[in-house]
Short mmCIF file of C-alpha atoms in Angstrom, two decimals:
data_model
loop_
_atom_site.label_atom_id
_atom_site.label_comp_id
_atom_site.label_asym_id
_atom_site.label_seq_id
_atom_site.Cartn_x
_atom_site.Cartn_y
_atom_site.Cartn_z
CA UNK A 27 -4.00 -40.43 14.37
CA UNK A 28 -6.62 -40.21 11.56
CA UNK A 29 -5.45 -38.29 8.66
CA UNK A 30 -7.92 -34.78 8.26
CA UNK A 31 -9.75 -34.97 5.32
CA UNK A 32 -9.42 -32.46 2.57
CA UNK A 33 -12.81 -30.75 2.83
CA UNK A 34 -12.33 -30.66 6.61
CA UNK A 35 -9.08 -28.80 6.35
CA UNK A 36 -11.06 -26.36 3.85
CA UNK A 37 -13.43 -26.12 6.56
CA UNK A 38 -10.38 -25.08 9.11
CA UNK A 39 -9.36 -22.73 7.10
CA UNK A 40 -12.50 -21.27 6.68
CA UNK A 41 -13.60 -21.09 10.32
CA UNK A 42 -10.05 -19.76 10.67
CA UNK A 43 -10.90 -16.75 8.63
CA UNK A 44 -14.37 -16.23 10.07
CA UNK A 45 -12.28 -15.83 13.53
CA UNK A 46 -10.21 -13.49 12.19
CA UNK A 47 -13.08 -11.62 11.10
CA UNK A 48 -14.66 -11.62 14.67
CA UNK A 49 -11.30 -11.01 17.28
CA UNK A 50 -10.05 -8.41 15.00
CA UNK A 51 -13.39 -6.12 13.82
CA UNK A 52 -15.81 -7.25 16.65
CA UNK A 53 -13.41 -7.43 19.84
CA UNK A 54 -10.80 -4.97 18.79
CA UNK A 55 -7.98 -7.52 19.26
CA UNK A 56 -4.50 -6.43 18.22
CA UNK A 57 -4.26 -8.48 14.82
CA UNK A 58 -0.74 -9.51 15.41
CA UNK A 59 -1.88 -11.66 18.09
CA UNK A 60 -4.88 -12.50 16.26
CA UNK A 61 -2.92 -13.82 13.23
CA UNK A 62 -0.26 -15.38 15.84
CA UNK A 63 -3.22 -16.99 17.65
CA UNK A 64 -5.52 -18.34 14.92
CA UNK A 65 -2.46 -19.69 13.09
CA UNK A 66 -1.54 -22.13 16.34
CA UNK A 67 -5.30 -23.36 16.03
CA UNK A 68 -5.25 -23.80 12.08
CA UNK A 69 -2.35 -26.19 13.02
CA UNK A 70 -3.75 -27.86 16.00
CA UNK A 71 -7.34 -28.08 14.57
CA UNK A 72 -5.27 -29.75 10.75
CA UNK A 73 -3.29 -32.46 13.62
CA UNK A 74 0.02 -30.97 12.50
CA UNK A 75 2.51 -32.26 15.50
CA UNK A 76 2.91 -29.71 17.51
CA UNK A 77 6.53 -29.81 18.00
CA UNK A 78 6.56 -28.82 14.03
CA UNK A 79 3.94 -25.89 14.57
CA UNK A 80 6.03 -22.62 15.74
CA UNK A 81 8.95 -23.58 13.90
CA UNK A 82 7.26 -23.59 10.27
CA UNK A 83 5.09 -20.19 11.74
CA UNK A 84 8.64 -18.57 12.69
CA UNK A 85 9.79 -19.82 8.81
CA UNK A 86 7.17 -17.91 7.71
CA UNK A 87 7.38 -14.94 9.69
CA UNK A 88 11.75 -14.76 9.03
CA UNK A 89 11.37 -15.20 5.32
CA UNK A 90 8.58 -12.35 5.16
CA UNK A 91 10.46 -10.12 7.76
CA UNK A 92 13.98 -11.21 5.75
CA UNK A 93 13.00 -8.60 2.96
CA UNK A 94 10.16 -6.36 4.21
CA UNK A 95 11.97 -4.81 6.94
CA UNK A 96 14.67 -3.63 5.21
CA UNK A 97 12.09 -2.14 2.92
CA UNK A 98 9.86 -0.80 5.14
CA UNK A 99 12.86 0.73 7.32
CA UNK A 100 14.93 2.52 4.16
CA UNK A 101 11.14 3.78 2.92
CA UNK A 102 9.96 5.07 5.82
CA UNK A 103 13.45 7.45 6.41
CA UNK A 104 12.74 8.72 3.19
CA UNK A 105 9.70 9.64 3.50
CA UNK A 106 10.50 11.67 6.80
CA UNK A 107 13.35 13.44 5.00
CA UNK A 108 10.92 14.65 2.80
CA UNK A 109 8.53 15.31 5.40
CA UNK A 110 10.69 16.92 7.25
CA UNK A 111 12.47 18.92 5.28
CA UNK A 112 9.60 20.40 3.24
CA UNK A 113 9.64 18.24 -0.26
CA UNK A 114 6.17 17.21 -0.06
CA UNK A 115 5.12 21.04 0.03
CA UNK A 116 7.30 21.79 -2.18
CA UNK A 117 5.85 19.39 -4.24
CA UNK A 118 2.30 20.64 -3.91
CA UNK A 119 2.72 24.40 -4.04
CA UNK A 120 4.56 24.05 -7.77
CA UNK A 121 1.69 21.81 -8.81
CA UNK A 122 -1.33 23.55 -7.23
CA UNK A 123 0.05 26.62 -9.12
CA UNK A 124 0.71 25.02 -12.76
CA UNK A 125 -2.87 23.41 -12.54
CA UNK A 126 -4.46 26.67 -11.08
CA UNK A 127 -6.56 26.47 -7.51
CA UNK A 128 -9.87 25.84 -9.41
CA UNK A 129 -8.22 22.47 -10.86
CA UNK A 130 -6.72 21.66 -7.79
CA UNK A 131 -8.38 18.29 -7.90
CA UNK A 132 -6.19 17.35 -10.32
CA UNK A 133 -3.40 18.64 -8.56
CA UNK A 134 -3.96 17.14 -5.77
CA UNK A 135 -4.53 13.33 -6.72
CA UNK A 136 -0.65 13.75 -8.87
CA UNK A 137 0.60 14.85 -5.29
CA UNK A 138 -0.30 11.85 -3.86
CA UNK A 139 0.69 9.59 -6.91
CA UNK A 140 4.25 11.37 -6.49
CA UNK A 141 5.06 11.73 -2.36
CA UNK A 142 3.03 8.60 -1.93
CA UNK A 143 5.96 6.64 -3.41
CA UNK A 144 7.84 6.32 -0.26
CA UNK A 145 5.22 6.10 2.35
CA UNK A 146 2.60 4.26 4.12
CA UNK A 147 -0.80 5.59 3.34
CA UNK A 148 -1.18 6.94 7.01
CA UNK A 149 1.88 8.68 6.75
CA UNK A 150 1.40 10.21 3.25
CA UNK A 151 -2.40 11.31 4.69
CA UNK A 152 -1.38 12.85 7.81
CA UNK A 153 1.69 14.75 5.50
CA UNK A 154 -0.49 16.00 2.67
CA UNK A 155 -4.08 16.75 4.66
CA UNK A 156 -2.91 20.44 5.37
CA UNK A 157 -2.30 21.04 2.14
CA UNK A 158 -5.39 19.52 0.98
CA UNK A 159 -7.37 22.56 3.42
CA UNK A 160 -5.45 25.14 2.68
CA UNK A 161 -5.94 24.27 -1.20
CA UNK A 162 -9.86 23.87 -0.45
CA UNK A 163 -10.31 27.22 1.33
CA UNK A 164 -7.85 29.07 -1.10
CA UNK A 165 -9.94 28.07 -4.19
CA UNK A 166 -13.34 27.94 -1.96
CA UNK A 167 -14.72 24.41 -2.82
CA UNK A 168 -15.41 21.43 -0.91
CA UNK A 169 -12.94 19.66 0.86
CA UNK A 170 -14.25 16.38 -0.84
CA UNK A 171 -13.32 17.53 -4.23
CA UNK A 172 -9.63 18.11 -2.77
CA UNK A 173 -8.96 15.34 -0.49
CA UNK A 174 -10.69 12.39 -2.32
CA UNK A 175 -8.42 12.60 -5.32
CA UNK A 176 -5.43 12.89 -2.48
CA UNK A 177 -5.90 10.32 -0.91
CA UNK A 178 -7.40 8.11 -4.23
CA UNK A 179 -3.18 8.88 -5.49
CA UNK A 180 -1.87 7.66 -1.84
CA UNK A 181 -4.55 4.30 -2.19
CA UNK A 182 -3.24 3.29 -5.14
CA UNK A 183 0.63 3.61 -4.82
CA UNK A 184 -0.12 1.98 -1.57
CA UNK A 185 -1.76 -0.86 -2.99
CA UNK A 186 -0.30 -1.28 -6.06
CA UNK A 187 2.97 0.02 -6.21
CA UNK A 188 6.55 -1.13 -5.20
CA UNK A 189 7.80 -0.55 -2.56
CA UNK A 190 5.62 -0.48 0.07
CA UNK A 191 5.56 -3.62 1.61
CA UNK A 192 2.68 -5.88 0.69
CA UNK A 193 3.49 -5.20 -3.14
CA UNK A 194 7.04 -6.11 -2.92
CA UNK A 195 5.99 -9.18 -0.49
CA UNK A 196 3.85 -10.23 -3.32
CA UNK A 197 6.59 -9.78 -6.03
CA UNK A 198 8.46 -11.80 -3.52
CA UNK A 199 6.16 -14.70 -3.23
CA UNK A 200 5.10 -14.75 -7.31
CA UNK A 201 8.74 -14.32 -7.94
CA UNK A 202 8.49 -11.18 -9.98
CA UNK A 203 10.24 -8.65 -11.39
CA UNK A 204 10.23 -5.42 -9.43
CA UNK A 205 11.10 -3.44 -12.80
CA UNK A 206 8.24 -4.73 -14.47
CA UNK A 207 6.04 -4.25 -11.25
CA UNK A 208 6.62 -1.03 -11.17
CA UNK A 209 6.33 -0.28 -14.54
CA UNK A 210 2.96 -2.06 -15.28
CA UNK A 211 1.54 -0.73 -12.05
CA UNK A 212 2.17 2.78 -13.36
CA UNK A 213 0.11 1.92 -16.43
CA UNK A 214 -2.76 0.15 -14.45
CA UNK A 215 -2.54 3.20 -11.22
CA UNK A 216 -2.26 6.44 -13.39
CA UNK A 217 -6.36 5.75 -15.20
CA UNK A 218 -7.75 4.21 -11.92
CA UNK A 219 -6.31 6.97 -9.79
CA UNK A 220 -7.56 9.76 -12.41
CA UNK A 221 -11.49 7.48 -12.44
CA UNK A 222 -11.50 6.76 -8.60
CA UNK A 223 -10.17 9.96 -7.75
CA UNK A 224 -10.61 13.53 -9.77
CA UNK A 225 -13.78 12.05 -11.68
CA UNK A 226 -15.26 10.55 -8.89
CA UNK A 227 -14.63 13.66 -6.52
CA UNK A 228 -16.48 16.01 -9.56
CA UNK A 229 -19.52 13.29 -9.06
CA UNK A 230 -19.80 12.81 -5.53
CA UNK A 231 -18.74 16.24 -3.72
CA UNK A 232 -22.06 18.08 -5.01
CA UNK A 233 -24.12 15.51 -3.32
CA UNK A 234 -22.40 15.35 0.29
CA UNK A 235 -22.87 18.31 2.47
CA UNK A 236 -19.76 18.63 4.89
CA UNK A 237 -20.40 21.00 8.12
CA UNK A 238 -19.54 23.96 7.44
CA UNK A 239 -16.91 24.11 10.42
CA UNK A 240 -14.11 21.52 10.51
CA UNK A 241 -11.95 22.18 13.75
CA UNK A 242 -9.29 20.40 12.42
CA UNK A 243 -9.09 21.97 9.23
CA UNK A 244 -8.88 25.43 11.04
CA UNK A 245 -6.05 24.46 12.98
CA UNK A 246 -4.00 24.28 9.88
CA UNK A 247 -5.75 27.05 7.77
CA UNK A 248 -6.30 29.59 10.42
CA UNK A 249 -2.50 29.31 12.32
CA UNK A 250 -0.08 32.21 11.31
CA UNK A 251 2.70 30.35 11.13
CA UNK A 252 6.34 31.98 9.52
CA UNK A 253 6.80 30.64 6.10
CA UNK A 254 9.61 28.35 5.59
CA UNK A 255 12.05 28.00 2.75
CA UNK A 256 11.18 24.98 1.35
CA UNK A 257 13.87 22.87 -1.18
CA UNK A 258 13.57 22.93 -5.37
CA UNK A 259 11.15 21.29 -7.14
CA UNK A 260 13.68 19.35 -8.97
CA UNK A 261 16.23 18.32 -6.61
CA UNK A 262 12.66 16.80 -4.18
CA UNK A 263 11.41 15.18 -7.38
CA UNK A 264 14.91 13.74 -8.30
CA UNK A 265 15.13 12.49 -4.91
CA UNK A 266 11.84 11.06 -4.51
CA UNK A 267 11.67 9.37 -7.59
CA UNK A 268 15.28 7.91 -7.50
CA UNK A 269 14.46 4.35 -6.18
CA UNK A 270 11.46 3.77 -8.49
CA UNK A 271 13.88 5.06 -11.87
CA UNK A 272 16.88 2.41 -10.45
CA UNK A 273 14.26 -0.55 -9.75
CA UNK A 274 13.11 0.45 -13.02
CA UNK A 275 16.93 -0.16 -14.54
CA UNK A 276 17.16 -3.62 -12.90
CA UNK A 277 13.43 -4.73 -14.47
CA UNK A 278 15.11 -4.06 -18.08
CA UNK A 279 18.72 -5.01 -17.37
CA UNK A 280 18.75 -7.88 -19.60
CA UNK A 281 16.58 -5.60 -22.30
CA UNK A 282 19.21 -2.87 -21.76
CA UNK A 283 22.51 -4.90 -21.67
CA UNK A 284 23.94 -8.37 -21.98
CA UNK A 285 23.30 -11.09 -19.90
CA UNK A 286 26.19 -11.68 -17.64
CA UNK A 287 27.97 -8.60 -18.55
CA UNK A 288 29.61 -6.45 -16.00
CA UNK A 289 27.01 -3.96 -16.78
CA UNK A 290 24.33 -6.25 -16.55
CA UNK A 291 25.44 -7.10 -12.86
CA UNK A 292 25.57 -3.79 -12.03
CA UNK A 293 22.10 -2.61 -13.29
CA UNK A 294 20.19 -5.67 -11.58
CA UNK A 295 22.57 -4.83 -8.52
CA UNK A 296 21.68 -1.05 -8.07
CA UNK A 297 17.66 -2.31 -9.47
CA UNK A 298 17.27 -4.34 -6.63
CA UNK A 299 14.40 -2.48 -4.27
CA UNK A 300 16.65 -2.78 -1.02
CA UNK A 301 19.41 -1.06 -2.86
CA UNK A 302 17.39 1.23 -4.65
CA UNK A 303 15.95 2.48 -1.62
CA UNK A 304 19.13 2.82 0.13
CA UNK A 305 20.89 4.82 -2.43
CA UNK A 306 18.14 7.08 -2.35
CA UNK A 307 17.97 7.07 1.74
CA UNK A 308 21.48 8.32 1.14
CA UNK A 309 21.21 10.72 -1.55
CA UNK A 310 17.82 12.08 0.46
CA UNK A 311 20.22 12.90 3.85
CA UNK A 312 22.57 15.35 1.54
CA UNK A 313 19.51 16.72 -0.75
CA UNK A 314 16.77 16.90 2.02
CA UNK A 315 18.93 16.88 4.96
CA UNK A 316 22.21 18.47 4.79
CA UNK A 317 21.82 20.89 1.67
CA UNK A 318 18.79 22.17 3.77
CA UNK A 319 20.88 23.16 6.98
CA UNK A 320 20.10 20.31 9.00
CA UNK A 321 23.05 18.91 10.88
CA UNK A 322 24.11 14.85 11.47
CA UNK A 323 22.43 15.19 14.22
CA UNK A 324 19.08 16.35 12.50
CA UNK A 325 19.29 13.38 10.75
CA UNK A 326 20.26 10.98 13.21
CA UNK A 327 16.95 11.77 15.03
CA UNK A 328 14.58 12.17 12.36
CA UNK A 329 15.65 8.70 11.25
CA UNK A 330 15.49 7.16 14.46
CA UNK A 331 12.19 8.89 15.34
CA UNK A 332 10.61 7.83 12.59
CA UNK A 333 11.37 3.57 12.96
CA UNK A 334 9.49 3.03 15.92
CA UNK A 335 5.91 3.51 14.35
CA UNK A 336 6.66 1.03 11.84
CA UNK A 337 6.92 -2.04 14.61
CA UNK A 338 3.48 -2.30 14.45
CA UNK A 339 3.32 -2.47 10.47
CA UNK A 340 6.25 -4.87 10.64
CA UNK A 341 5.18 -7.68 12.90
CA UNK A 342 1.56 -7.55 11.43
CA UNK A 343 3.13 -8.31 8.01
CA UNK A 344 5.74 -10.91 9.57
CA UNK A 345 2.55 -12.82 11.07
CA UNK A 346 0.52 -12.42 7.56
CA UNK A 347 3.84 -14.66 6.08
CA UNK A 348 3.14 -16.91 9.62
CA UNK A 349 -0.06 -17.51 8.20
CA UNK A 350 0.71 -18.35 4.87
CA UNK A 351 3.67 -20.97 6.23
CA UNK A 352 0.71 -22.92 8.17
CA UNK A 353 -1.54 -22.73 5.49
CA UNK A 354 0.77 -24.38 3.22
CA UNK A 355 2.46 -27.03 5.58
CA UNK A 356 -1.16 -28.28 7.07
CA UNK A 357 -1.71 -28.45 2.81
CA UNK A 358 -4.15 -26.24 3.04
CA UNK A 359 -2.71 -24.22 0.32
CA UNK A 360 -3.11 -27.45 -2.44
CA UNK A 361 -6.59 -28.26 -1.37
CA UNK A 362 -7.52 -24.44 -2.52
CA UNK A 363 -5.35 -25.74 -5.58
CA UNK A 364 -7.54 -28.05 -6.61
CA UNK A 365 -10.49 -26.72 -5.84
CA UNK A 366 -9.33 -23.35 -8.32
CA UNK A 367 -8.72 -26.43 -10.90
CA UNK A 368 -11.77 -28.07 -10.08
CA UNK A 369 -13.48 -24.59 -10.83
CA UNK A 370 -10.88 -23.75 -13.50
CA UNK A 371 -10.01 -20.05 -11.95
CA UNK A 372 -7.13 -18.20 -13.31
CA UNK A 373 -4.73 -17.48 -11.16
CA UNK A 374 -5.86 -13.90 -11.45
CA UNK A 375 -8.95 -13.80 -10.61
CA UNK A 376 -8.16 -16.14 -7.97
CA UNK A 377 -5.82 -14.09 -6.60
CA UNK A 378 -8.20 -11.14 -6.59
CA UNK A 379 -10.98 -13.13 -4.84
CA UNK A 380 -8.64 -14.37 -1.88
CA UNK A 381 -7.15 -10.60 -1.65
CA UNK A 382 -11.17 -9.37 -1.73
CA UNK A 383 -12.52 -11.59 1.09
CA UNK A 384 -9.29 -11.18 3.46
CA UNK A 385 -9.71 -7.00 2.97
CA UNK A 386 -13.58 -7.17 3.76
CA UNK A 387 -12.73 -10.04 6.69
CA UNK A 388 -9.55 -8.12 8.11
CA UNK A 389 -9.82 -4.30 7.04
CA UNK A 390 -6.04 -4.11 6.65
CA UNK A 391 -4.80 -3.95 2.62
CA UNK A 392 -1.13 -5.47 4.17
CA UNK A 393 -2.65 -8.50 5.57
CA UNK A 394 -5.43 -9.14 2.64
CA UNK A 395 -2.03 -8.72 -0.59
CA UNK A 396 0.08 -11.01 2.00
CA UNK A 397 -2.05 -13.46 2.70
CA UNK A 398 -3.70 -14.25 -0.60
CA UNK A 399 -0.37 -13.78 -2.44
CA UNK A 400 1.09 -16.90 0.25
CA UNK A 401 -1.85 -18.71 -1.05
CA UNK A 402 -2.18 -18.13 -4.67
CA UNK A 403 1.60 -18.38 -5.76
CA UNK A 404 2.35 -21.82 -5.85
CA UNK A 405 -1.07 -22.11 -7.45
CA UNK A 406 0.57 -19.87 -10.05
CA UNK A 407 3.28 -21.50 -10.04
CA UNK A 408 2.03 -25.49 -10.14
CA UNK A 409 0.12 -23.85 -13.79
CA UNK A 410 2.84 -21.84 -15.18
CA UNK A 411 1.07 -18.36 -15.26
CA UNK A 412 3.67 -16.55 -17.26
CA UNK A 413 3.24 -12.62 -15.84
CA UNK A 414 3.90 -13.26 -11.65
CA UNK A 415 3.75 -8.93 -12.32
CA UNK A 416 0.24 -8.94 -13.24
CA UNK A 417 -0.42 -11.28 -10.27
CA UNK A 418 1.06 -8.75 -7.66
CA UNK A 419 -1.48 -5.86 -9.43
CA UNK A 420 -4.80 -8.27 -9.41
CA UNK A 421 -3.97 -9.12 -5.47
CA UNK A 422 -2.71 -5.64 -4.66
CA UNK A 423 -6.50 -4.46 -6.49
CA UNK A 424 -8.15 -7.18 -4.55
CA UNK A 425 -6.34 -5.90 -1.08
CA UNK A 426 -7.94 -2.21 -2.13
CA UNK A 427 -12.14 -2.89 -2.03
CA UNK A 428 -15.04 -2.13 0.53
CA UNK A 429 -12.33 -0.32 3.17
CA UNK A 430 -15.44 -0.09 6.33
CA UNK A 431 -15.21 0.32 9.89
CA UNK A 432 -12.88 -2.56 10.92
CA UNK A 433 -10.73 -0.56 8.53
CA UNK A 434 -8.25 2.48 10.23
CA UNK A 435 -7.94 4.60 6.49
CA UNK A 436 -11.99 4.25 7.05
CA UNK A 437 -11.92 6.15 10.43
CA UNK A 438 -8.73 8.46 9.75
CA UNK A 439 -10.83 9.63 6.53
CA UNK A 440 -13.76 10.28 8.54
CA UNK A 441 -11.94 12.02 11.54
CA UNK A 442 -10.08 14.93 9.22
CA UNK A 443 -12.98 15.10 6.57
CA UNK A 444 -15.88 15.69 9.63
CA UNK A 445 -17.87 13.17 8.49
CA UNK A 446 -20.57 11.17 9.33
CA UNK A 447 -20.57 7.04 8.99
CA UNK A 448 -22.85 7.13 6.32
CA UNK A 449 -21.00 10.12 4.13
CA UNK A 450 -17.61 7.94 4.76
CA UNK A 451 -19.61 4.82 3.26
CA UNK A 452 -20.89 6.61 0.55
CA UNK A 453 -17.37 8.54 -0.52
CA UNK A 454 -13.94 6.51 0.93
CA UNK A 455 -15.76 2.99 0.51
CA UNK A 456 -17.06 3.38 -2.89
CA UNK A 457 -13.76 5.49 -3.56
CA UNK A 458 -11.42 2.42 -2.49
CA UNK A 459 -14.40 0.18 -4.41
CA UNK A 460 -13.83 1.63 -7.26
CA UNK A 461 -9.96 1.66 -7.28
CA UNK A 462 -10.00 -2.49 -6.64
CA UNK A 463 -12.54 -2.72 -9.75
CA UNK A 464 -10.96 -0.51 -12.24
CA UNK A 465 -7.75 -1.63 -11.23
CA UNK A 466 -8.57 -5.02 -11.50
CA UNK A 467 -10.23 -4.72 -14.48
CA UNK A 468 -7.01 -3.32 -16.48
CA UNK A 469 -5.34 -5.64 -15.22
CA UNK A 470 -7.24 -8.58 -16.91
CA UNK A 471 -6.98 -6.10 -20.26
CA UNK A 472 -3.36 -5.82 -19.82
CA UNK A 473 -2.81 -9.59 -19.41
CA UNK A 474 -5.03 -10.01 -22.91
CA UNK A 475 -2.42 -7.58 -25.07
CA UNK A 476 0.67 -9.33 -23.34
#
């Protein structure tokens, strides 16, 4: 059998993500089987025996899904305790009224910063939208100057924070610290999320003219529904914010105590993201579950109700690591190697790129941060880049830009805001733009003073 060449496995790959592309945006194709699919013809087209092919794809997918689904699993039950037990509106109603209803744009984009910590950007959307129209009627402005900083906060957490699942995949893959992740992308979020959100709102909202009727807005604004008690401030924040202060811990364990100490062990122990999300899981069922008069069973089913809409999420990210196993056992992953060397790319704009062209070719952020982090770390690695952190940010950026219509966010945003195609171009996709850019380009300044 004649060996492929290395342009023509560059030209595999390539055709490989131009078919992506096409099954997923143009046919509507579920992308699990897409990725599943174009991953078996990668490694037939590249002559890689075929007994060999699904056990390096199912290598890929168990060493993704290893770590991810515990993740997504323990993050998703805490965000439905909060949903559930009214923490996110808690959340909101204290802020709205420190910032007053007429800044409520700022309000709203530190909501989403906050509850956007545990969940997916769908579910953080869908759980903050009715606050986000009540907040616009109450202070009488547009709902564009609300919502786009909300759902600017939920973007970036999702993006570039751990732990939602493509960030702490890529910390996985560039073997970095989720301490320092966290920590960094705090620094790089909190300006982008303030540019891309509150002072882009103030810019754009003037020049887009919603309806004036939304019918989904006045299903939430309009109902008479019996207020609730909702829990403290401070016991929701505590809760919430739990597994990002312990990950936190086990990023500066060895700053904090000595290496190999008992206490040491213990802080990277508890810092680890699975653990730090469990603890909090746990503390969540007495502070949002039990403390608030639900019973066991309350809990049982809200945590069991809440894992089945995360299959989906979890087998699209299982075949993104698929992907990444063929990629790099066809050695298509060191042909992009030394082509980056040939064109002397640093591993962070490199990783950007990748993350850029599999958002616009895909529309999903998971599969574009998975994906380009697979191929991009052992470039990392092969030149000693010495901040695998900053790498997770500059992909997670990347995974951000040009959301359009082979993107869901792009038609969930249109849907609730009652907009047209061309207002949902001209606010979410130069919103989400803007985020990848800015983010992106603190990155590189962050990487200068380190």
């Amino acid at each position: 059998m004649t060996p492929v060449l290395g342009s023509q496995l560059l030209l595999y790959a390539a055709i490989a993500i131009i078919a992506l592309v096409i099954l997923i945006a143009r046919y509507r194709i579920n992308p699990f089987i897409v990725l599943t699919v174009v991953s078996i013809g990668l490694a037939l087209a590249a002559q890689m025996p075929a007994k060999d092919i699904m056990a390096a794809y199912e290598t890929g997918v168990g060493k993704t899904l290893g770590h991810i689904a515990l993740v997504v699993a323990l993050g998703t039950m805490l965000g439905k305790m909060m949903a559930e037990s009214g923490g996110a509106e808690r959340i909101a109603l204290t802020l709205i009224d420190k910032f007053g209803e007429k800044n409520a744009h700022w309000a709203m984009v530190c909501i989403a910063f906050v509850c956007g910590l545990p969940l997916f950007f769908e579910v953080g959307f869908v759980l903050l939208i009715p606050i986000a129209f009540t907040v616009a009627k109450r202070a009488g402005v547009s709902m564009l100057l609300v919502g786009l900083p909300m759902v600017a906060g939920l973007s970036v957490v999702h993006g570039l924070v751990p732990p939602h699942p493509a960030a702490m995949l890529a910390v996985s893959e560039y073997g970095a610290q989720v301490g320092k992740t966290v920590f960094y992308a705090i620094i790089v979020g909190v300006p982008t999320a303030i540019i891309a959100g509150p002072v882009f709102a103030k810019f754009i909202a003037p020049r887009i003219q919603l309806p004036a009727d939304n019918p989904i807005a006045d299903q939430f604004t309009e109902r008479d529904a019996t207020p609730r008690e909702l829990p403290g401030f401070g016991i929701t924040i505590a809760t919430i914010l739990l597994p990002v202060f312990l990950m936190l811990l086990g990023g500066w364990a060895n700053v904090l105590s000595d290496k190999g100490s008992v206490l040491n062990g213990l802080l990277l122990f508890i810092g680890n993201s699975v653990i730090a999300l469990l603890i909090a899981t746990l503390v969540s069922f007495w502070t949002l579950g039990i403390a608030r008069g639900f019973t066991r069973d309350n809990i049982l089913k809200f945590t069991n109700e809440c894992l089945a809409p995360t299959a989906a999420i979890t087998l699209l990210v299982g075949a993104g690591g698929g992907l990444n196993r063929i990629l790099i056992e066809t050695g298509v992953t060191k042909e992009i190697i030394a082509l980056s060397a040939q064109f002397q790319l640093s591993p962070l704009l490199l990783g950007w790129l990748l993350a850029v062209l599999m958002r616009v070719a895909t529309g999903s952020a998971t599969v574009a941060m998975t994906t380009a982090a697979g191929i991009v770390a052992p470039i990392a690695l092969a030149s000693g880049y010495p901040h695998p952190e900053l790498l997770v940010l500059a992909t997670g950026a990347g995974s951000l830009i040009l959301s359009h219509v082979n993107d869901g966010g792009f038609w969930l945003v249109k849907e609730y805001f009652n907009m047209t195609v061309i207002q949902t171009l001209k606010t979410w996709t130069v919103l989400e733009t803007l985020i990848s850019v800015v983010a992106f380009l603190l990155t590189l300044g962050l990487a200068q003073l380190l």
